PDB file of C-alpha atoms in Angstrom:
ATOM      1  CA  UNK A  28      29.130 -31.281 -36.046  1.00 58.00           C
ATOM      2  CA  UNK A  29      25.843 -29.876 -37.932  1.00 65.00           C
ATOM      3  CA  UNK A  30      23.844 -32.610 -37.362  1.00 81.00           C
ATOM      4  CA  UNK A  31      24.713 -32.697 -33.582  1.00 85.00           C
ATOM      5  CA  UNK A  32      23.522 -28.627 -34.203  1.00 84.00           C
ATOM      6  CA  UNK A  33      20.475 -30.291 -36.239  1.00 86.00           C
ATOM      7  CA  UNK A  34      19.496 -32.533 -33.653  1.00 88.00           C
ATOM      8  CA  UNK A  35      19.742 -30.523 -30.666  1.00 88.00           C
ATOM      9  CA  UNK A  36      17.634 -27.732 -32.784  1.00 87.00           C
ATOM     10  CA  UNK A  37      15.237 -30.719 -33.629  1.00 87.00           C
ATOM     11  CA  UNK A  38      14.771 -31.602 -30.225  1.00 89.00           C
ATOM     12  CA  UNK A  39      13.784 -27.809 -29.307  1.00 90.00           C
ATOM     13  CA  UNK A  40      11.589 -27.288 -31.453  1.00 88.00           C
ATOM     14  CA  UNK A  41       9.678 -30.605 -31.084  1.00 87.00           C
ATOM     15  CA  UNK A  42       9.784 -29.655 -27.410  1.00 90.00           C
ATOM     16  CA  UNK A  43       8.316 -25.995 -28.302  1.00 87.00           C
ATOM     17  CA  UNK A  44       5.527 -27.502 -30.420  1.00 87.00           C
ATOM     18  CA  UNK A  45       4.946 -30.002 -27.772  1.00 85.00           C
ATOM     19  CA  UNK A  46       3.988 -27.135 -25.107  1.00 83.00           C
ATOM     20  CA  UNK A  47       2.274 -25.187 -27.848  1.00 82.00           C
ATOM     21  CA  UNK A  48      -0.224 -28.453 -28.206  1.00 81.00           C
ATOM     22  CA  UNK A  49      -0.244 -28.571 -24.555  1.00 78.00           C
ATOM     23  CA  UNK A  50      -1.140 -24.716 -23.961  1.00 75.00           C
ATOM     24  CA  UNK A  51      -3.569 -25.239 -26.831  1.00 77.00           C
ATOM     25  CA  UNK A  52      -5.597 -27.897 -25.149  1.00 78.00           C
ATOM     26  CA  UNK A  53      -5.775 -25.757 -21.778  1.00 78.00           C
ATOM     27  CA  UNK A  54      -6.022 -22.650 -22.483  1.00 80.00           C
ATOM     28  CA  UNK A  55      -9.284 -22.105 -20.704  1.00 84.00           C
ATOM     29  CA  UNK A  56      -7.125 -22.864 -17.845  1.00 82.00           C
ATOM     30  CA  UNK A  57      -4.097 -20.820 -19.200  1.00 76.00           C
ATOM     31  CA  UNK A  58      -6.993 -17.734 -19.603  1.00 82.00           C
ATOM     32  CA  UNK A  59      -8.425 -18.008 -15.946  1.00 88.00           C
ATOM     33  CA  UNK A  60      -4.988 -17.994 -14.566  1.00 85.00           C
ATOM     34  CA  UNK A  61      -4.395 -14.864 -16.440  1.00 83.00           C
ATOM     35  CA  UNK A  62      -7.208 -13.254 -15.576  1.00 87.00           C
ATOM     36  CA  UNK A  63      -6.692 -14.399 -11.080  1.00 85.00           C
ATOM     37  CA  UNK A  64      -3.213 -12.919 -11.834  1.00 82.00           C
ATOM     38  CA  UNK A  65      -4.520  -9.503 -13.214  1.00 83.00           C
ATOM     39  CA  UNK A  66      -7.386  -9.581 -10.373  1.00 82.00           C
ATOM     40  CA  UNK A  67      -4.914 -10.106  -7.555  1.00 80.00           C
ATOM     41  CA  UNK A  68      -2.025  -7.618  -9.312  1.00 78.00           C
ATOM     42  CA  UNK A  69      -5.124  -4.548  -8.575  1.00 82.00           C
ATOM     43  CA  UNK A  70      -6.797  -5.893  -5.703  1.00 84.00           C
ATOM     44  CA  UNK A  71      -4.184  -7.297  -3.269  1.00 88.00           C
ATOM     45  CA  UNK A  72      -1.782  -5.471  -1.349  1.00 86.00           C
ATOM     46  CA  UNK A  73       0.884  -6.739   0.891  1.00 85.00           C
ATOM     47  CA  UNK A  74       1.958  -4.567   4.694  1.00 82.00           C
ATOM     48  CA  UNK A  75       5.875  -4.810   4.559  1.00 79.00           C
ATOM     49  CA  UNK A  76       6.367  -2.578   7.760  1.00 76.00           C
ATOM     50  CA  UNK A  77       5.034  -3.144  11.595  1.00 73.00           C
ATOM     51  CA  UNK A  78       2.771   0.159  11.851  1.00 67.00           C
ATOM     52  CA  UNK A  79       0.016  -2.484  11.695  1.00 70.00           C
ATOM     53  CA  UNK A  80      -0.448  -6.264  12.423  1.00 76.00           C
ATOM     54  CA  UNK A  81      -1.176  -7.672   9.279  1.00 77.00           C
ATOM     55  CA  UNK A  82       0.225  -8.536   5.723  1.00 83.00           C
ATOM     56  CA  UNK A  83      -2.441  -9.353   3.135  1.00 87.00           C
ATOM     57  CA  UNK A  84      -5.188  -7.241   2.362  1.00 89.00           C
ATOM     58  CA  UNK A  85      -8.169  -6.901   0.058  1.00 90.00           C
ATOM     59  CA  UNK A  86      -8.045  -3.331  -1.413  1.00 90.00           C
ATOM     60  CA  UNK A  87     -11.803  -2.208  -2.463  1.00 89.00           C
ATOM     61  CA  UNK A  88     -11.378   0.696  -4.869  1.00 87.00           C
ATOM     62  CA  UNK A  89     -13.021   3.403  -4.455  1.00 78.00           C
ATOM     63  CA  UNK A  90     -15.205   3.746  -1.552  1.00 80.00           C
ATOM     64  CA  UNK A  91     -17.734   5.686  -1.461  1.00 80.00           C
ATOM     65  CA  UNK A  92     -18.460   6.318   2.546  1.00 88.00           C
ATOM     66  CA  UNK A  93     -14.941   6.324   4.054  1.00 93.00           C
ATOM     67  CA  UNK A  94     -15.242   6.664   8.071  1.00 94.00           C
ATOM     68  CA  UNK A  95     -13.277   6.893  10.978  1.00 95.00           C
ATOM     69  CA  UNK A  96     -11.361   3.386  11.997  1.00 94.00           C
ATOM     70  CA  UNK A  97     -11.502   2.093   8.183  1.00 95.00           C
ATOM     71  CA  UNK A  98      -8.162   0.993   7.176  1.00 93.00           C
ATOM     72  CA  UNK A  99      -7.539   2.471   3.804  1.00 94.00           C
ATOM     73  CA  UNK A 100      -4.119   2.502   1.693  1.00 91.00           C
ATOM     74  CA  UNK A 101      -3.204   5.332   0.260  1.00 93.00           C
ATOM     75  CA  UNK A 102      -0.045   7.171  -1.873  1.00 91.00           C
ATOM     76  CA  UNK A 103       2.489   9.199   0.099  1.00 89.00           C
ATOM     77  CA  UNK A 104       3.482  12.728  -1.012  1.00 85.00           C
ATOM     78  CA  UNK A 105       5.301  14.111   1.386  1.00 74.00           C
ATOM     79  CA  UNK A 106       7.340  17.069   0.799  1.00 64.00           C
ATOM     80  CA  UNK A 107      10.438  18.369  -0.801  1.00 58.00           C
ATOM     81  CA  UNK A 108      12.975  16.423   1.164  1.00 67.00           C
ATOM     82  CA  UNK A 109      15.198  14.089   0.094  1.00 61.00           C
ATOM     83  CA  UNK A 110      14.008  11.317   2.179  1.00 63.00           C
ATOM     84  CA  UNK A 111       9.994  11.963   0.822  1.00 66.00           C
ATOM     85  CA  UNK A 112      11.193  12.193  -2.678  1.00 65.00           C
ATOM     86  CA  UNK A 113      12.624   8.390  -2.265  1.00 68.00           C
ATOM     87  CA  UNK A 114       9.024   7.521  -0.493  1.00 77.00           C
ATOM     88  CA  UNK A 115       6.489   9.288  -3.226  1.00 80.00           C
ATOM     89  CA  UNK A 116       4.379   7.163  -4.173  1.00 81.00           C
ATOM     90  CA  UNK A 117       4.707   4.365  -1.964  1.00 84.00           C
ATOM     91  CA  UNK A 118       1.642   2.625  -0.417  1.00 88.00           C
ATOM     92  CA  UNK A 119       0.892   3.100   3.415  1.00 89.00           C
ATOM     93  CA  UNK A 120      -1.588   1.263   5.160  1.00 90.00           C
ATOM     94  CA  UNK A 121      -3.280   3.327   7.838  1.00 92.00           C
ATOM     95  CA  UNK A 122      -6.298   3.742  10.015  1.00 94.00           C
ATOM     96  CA  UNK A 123      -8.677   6.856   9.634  1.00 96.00           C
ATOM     97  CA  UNK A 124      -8.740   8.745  12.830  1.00 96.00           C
ATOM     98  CA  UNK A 125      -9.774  11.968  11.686  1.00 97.00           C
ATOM     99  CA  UNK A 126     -12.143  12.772   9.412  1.00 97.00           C
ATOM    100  CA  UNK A 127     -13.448  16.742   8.321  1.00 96.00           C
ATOM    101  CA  UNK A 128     -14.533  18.900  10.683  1.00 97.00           C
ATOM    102  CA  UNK A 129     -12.641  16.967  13.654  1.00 97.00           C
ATOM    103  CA  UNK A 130     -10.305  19.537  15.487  1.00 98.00           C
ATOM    104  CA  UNK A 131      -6.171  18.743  16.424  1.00 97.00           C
ATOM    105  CA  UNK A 132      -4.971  19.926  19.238  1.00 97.00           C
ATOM    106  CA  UNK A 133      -1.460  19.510  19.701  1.00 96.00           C
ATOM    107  CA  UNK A 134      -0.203  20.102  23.812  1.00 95.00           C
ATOM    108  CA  UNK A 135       4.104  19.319  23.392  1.00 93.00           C
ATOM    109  CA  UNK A 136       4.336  16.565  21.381  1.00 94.00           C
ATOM    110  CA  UNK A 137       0.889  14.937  22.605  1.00 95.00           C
ATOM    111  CA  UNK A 138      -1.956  15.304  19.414  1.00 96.00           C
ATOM    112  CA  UNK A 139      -4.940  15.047  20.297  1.00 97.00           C
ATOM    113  CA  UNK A 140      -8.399  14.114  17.603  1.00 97.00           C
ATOM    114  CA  UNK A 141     -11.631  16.686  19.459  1.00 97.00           C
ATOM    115  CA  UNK A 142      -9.925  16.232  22.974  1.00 96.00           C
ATOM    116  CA  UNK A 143      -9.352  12.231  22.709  1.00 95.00           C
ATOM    117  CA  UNK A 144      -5.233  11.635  22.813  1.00 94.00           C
ATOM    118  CA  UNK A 145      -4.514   9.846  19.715  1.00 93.00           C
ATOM    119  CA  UNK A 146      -0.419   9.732  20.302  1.00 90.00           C
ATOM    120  CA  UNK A 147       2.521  11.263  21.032  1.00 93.00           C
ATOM    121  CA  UNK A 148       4.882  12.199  18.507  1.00 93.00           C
ATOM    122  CA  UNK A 149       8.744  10.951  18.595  1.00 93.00           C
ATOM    123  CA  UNK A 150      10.835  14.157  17.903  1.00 93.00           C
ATOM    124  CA  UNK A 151      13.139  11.892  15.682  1.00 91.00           C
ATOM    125  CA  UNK A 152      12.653   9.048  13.413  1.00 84.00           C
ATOM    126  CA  UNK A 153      14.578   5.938  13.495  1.00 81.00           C
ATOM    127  CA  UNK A 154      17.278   7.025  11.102  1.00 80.00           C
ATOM    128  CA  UNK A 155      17.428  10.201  12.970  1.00 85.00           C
ATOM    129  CA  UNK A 156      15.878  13.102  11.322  1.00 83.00           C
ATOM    130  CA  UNK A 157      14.022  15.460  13.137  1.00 88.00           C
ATOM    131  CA  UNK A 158      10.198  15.029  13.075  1.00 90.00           C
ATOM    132  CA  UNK A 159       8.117  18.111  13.539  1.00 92.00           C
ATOM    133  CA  UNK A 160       4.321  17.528  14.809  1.00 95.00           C
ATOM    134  CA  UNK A 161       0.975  18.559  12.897  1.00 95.00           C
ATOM    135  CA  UNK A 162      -0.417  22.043  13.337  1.00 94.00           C
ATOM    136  CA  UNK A 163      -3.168  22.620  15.298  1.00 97.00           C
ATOM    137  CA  UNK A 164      -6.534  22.941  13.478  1.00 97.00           C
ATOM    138  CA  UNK A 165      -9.775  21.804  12.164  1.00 97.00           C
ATOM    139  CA  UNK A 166      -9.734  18.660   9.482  1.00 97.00           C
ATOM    140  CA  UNK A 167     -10.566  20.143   6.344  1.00 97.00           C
ATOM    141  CA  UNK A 168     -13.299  19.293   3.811  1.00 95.00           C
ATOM    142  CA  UNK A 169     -11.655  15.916   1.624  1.00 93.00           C
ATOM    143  CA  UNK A 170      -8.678  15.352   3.929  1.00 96.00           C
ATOM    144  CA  UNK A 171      -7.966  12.821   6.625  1.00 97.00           C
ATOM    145  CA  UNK A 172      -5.670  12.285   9.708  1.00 97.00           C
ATOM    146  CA  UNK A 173      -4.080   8.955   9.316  1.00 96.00           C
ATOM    147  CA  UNK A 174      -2.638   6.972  12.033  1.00 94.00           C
ATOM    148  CA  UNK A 175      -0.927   3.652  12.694  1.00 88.00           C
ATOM    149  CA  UNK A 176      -2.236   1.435  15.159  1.00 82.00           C
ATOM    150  CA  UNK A 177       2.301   1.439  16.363  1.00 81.00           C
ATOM    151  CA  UNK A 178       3.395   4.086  18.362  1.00 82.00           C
ATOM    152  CA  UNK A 179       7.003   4.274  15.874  1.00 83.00           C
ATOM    153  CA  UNK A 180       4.144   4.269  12.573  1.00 87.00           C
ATOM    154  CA  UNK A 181       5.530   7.446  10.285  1.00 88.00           C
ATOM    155  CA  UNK A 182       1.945   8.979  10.089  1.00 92.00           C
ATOM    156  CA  UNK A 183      -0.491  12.357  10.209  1.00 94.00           C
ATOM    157  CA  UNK A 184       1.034  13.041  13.699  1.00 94.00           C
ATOM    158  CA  UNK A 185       4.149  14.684  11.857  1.00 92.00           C
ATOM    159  CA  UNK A 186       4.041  17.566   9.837  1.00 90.00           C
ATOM    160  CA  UNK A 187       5.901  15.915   7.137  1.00 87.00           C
ATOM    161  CA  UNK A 188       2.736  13.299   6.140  1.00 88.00           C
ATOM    162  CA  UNK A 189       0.516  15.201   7.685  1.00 91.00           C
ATOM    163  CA  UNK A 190      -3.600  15.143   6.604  1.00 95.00           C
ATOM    164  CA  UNK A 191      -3.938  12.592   3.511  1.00 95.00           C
ATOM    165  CA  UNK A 192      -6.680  14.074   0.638  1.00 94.00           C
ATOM    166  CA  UNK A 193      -9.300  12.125  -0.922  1.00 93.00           C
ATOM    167  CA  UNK A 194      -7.294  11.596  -3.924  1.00 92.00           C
ATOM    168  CA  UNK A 195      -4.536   9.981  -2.420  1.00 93.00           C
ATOM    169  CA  UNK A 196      -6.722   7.018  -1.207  1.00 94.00           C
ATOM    170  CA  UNK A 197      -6.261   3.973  -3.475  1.00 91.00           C
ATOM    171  CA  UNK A 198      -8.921   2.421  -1.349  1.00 93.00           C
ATOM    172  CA  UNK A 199     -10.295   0.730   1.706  1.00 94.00           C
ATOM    173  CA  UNK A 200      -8.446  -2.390   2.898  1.00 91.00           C
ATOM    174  CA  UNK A 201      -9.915  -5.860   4.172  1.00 91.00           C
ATOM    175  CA  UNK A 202      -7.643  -7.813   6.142  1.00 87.00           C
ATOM    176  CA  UNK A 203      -7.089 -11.351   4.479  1.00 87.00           C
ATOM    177  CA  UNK A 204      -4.119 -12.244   6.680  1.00 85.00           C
TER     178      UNK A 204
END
């Protein structure tokens, strides 16, 4: 019975040293898969909803000169409520419709970026809580109104995302596919 053990350990460990050998021989090959794999982990970002019509995107860190129609990805906040505590943190992917100094006008449940109707918000989302819309105002200094190119898109039309800051933004996004 050992030397069945012995031989099956034998054979495991030959096999072992084998891929060590292998690795060994390759490893510039091993190292630039590493390094593709660490590139793509901080630069690509998959779209898992339909608030816009793409998957894959580039994410460029850190832009400098963010403008209106850029699609960016940023970190949710959201508030206190159960539903945002389960979302914090997640990655959106949204278009910048507002930028500081534009003024919302809100008229019902039609919003509204300096007079141009940018949507109309649902009073309840699809799992049925109640959706209040943004205030009324001017976009302040390092915040943005974010909006999905869907009408159902969870976005700054409701009170409850409402104007994303500058340090929420993990970046502006290139479509890849």
């Amino acid at each position: 019975m050992a030397s069945l053990l012995q031989r099956w350990l034998l054979r495991r460990l030959d096999q072992s040293i084998a891929l060590a050998l292998q690795v060994r021989r390759c490893w510039p090959l091993w190292l630039a898969g590493v390094i593709a794999y660490g590139w793509a982990l901080d630069h690509v970002r998959v779209n898992v909803s339909h608030s816009l019509p793409f998957r894959v995107v580039y994410l460029e860190h850190a832009p400098e000169d963010l403008r209106r129609g850029d699609l960016v990805v940023f970190r949710y906040v959201g508030g206190d409520e159960e539903c945002d505590i389960a979302l914090q943190g997640a990655p959106f992917f949204k278009r910048i419709r507002g930028v500081a100094g534009d003024r919302i006008s809100v008229d019902g449940r039609s919003v509204r970026i300096n007079g141009e109707p940018v949507g109309l918000a649902k009073p309840r989302s699809w799992d049925d809580l109640p959706l209040n819309v943004i205030r009324p105002g001017v976009i302040p200094v390092a915040r943005y109104y974010m909006q999905g190119d869907g009408p159902d898109s969870f976005d700054s039309r409701y009170a409850r995302s409402g104007l994303v800051g500058v340090d929420q933004i993990a970046g502006r996004a290139w479509v890849l596919f």
